[in-house]
Amino acid sequence: MVTATTELVESVSLYLVSTDRLRLFNTTMRYPAGLPAVLVTLLDQPGPAAAGLGLRTALPRDLRIGVRDGRNGIATVDLPDGFFERIATFDQRLAVGQIVLTLVERPGIGQVRFTRNGAPYPVPRGSGELARGGEALSRLDYLTLVTAPPTEPAVTPVGAGPTPTTEARQRPAATAPR
């Protein structure tokens, strides 16, 4: 007798690098996708689908980044020693932006603080300005790095179905695969 197992999955939004900008990329992960698992997925990019779109990550794959759900909607990311030394200077803002923008896409997270060995740690904002150590950063701090999404037609002709950009932005609730 063969028994089928159903695995619940959810859509997860990651921010990956496209040339010198950040671009939203949706993938699926096992439900519930906690912050540590989301960061591991971000570090493991680009997978075949993202690479096919010319996307990459500015983050070294073998990094060990700690993350905790914070109180009041603030996640805390603990960076390892030598974090910025392992990332090209021109990619450092993109790397921090990838982390912040990906985490604030998660339910209940609106800001991200950075630490190193538990102590407040300064990181660059999207503008290049250095944020104070321990300062809570939000989506607004990195919007200058984000590639604008493709524009959609105002009206979809009857029978034409959804456009690919519409499908890519849909964020369904966790469902079982069929």
CSV table of C-alpha atoms in Angstrom, one decimal:
chain,number,residue,atom,x,y,z
A,1,MET,CA,0.0,0.0,0.0
A,2,VAL,CA,1.3,3.4,-1.0
A,3,THR,CA,0.5,6.4,1.3
A,4,ALA,CA,0.6,9.9,0.0
A,5,THR,CA,2.0,12.6,2.2
A,6,THR,CA,0.8,16.2,1.9
A,7,GLU,CA,3.4,18.9,2.6
A,8,LEU,CA,2.1,22.4,3.2
A,9,VAL,CA,4.0,25.2,1.4
A,10,GLU,CA,3.8,28.9,1.3
A,11,SER,CA,5.0,31.7,-1.0
A,12,VAL,CA,8.1,33.5,0.3
A,13,SER,CA,9.4,36.8,-1.1
A,14,LEU,CA,13.2,37.1,-1.4
A,15,TYR,CA,15.2,40.1,-2.7
A,16,LEU,CA,18.0,39.1,-5.1
A,17,VAL,CA,20.5,41.2,-7.0
A,18,SER,CA,19.8,42.1,-10.7
A,19,THR,CA,22.9,43.9,-12.0
A,20,ASP,CA,23.2,46.7,-9.3
A,21,ARG,CA,19.7,46.7,-8.0
A,22,LEU,CA,17.5,44.5,-5.9
A,23,ARG,CA,14.5,42.6,-7.4
A,24,LEU,CA,11.7,40.7,-5.8
A,25,PHE,CA,11.7,37.0,-6.4
A,26,ASN,CA,9.0,34.7,-5.1
A,27,THR,CA,9.6,31.1,-4.2
A,28,THR,CA,7.9,28.4,-2.2
A,29,MET,CA,9.0,27.0,1.1
A,30,ARG,CA,7.7,24.5,3.6
A,31,TYR,CA,5.0,26.0,5.8
A,32,PRO,CA,5.6,27.6,8.2
A,33,ALA,CA,8.7,29.4,7.0
A,34,GLY,CA,10.4,30.9,10.0
A,35,LEU,CA,13.0,33.7,9.8
A,36,PRO,CA,16.0,31.4,10.1
A,37,ALA,CA,14.8,29.1,7.2
A,38,VAL,CA,14.0,32.2,5.1
A,39,LEU,CA,17.6,33.5,5.6
A,40,VAL,CA,19.0,30.1,4.7
A,41,THR,CA,17.0,30.1,1.5
A,42,LEU,CA,18.2,33.6,0.7
A,43,LEU,CA,21.8,32.5,1.2
A,44,ASP,CA,21.3,29.4,-1.0
A,45,GLN,CA,20.3,31.5,-4.0
A,46,PRO,CA,20.3,31.7,-6.9
A,47,GLY,CA,18.5,28.4,-7.5
A,48,PRO,CA,17.8,27.4,-11.1
A,49,ALA,CA,14.7,29.6,-11.5
A,50,ALA,CA,16.4,32.7,-10.1
A,51,ALA,CA,19.6,32.1,-12.1
A,52,GLY,CA,17.6,31.8,-15.3
A,53,LEU,CA,16.3,35.3,-14.6
A,54,GLY,CA,19.9,36.6,-14.2
A,55,LEU,CA,19.5,37.0,-10.5
A,56,ARG,CA,22.2,36.5,-7.9
A,57,THR,CA,22.9,37.1,-4.2
A,58,ALA,CA,25.5,39.5,-2.8
A,59,LEU,CA,25.7,37.2,0.3
A,60,PRO,CA,28.4,34.5,0.5
A,61,ARG,CA,26.7,31.0,0.7
A,62,ASP,CA,28.6,29.7,3.6
A,63,LEU,CA,27.7,32.6,6.0
A,64,ARG,CA,26.2,31.8,9.4
A,65,ILE,CA,23.8,34.6,10.1
A,66,GLY,CA,21.7,34.4,13.3
A,67,VAL,CA,18.2,35.9,13.4
A,68,ARG,CA,15.6,36.2,16.1
A,69,ASP,CA,12.0,37.3,15.9
A,70,GLY,CA,12.0,40.4,17.9
A,71,ARG,CA,9.4,42.2,20.0
A,72,ASN,CA,7.3,44.8,18.5
A,73,GLY,CA,7.8,43.6,14.9
A,74,ILE,CA,11.6,44.1,15.0
A,75,ALA,CA,13.8,41.1,13.9
A,76,THR,CA,17.4,41.0,15.1
A,77,VAL,CA,20.1,39.8,12.8
A,78,ASP,CA,23.4,38.8,14.3
A,79,LEU,CA,26.2,39.1,11.7
A,80,PRO,CA,29.4,37.0,11.9
A,81,ASP,CA,32.8,38.5,12.4
A,82,GLY,CA,34.3,39.5,9.1
A,83,PHE,CA,30.9,39.9,7.4
A,84,PHE,CA,31.8,42.9,5.3
A,85,GLU,CA,35.3,41.7,4.6
A,86,ARG,CA,33.8,38.8,2.7
A,87,ILE,CA,31.6,41.0,0.5
A,88,ALA,CA,32.8,43.3,-2.3
A,89,THR,CA,32.5,47.0,-1.4
A,90,PHE,CA,30.0,47.7,-4.2
A,91,ASP,CA,27.8,44.8,-3.0
A,92,GLN,CA,27.7,45.6,0.7
A,93,ARG,CA,24.6,47.9,0.6
A,94,LEU,CA,22.9,45.3,-1.6
A,95,ALA,CA,23.7,42.5,0.8
A,96,VAL,CA,22.2,44.4,3.8
A,97,GLY,CA,19.3,45.4,1.6
A,98,GLN,CA,18.6,41.8,0.7
A,99,ILE,CA,18.4,40.8,4.3
A,100,VAL,CA,16.2,43.8,5.4
A,101,LEU,CA,13.8,43.7,2.5
A,102,THR,CA,13.4,39.9,2.6
A,103,LEU,CA,12.7,39.9,6.4
A,104,VAL,CA,10.2,42.7,6.4
A,105,GLU,CA,8.2,40.7,3.8
A,106,ARG,CA,7.5,38.2,6.6
A,107,PRO,CA,4.3,38.5,8.6
A,108,GLY,CA,4.8,40.5,11.8
A,109,ILE,CA,8.2,42.0,10.9
A,110,GLY,CA,8.4,45.7,10.0
A,111,GLN,CA,12.0,46.5,10.9
A,112,VAL,CA,15.4,44.8,11.3
A,113,ARG,CA,18.3,45.5,13.8
A,114,PHE,CA,21.8,44.3,13.2
A,115,THR,CA,24.2,43.1,15.9
A,116,ARG,CA,27.6,41.4,15.8
A,117,ASN,CA,28.3,39.0,18.7
A,118,GLY,CA,25.2,40.4,20.3
A,119,ALA,CA,26.4,44.0,20.3
A,120,PRO,CA,24.7,46.7,18.2
A,121,TYR,CA,26.4,46.9,14.8
A,122,PRO,CA,26.3,49.7,12.2
A,123,VAL,CA,25.4,48.8,8.6
A,124,PRO,CA,25.0,50.8,5.4
A,125,ARG,CA,21.5,52.1,4.3
A,126,GLY,CA,20.5,52.0,0.7
A,127,SER,CA,21.8,55.5,0.3
A,128,GLY,CA,25.3,54.5,1.5
A,129,GLU,CA,24.9,56.4,4.8
A,130,LEU,CA,25.9,54.3,7.8
A,131,ALA,CA,23.0,53.6,10.2
A,132,ARG,CA,23.8,53.8,13.9
A,133,GLY,CA,24.5,50.4,15.6
A,134,GLY,CA,21.3,48.8,16.8
A,135,GLU,CA,19.1,51.2,14.8
A,136,ALA,CA,15.9,49.6,13.5
A,137,LEU,CA,15.9,49.7,9.7
A,138,SER,CA,12.8,49.4,7.5
A,139,ARG,CA,11.9,48.9,3.8
A,140,LEU,CA,12.1,52.7,3.4
A,141,ASP,CA,15.9,52.6,4.1
A,142,TYR,CA,16.5,50.4,1.0
A,143,LEU,CA,13.8,51.4,-1.5
A,144,THR,CA,16.4,53.3,-3.5
A,145,LEU,CA,18.0,49.9,-4.4
A,146,VAL,CA,14.8,48.2,-5.6
A,147,THR,CA,14.1,47.7,-9.3
A,148,ALA,CA,10.6,49.0,-10.1
A,149,PRO,CA,8.3,46.1,-11.0
A,150,PRO,CA,7.1,45.9,-14.6
A,151,THR,CA,4.0,47.9,-15.3
A,152,GLU,CA,0.8,46.1,-15.8
A,153,PRO,CA,-1.9,46.9,-18.3
A,154,ALA,CA,-4.7,48.9,-16.7
A,155,VAL,CA,-7.3,46.6,-18.3
A,156,THR,CA,-6.9,42.9,-19.1
A,157,PRO,CA,-8.9,41.8,-22.1
A,158,VAL,CA,-11.7,39.4,-21.3
A,159,GLY,CA,-10.5,35.8,-21.7
A,160,ALA,CA,-6.8,36.8,-21.7
A,161,GLY,CA,-6.2,35.5,-18.2
A,162,PRO,CA,-3.8,36.9,-15.7
A,163,THR,CA,-0.5,38.4,-16.8
A,164,PRO,CA,2.7,36.8,-15.7
A,165,THR,CA,3.5,39.8,-13.4
A,166,THR,CA,0.1,39.4,-11.7
A,167,GLU,CA,0.8,35.7,-11.1
A,168,ALA,CA,4.2,36.5,-9.7
A,169,ARG,CA,2.9,39.0,-7.2
A,170,GLN,CA,0.1,36.8,-5.8
A,171,ARG,CA,0.8,35.7,-2.3
A,172,PRO,CA,-1.6,32.8,-1.6
A,173,ALA,CA,-2.2,31.6,1.9
A,174,ALA,CA,-0.5,28.3,2.7
A,175,THR,CA,-2.0,25.5,0.7
A,176,ALA,CA,-1.3,21.9,0.1
A,177,PRO,CA,0.0,21.0,-3.4
A,178,ARG,CA,-2.4,19.2,-5.6
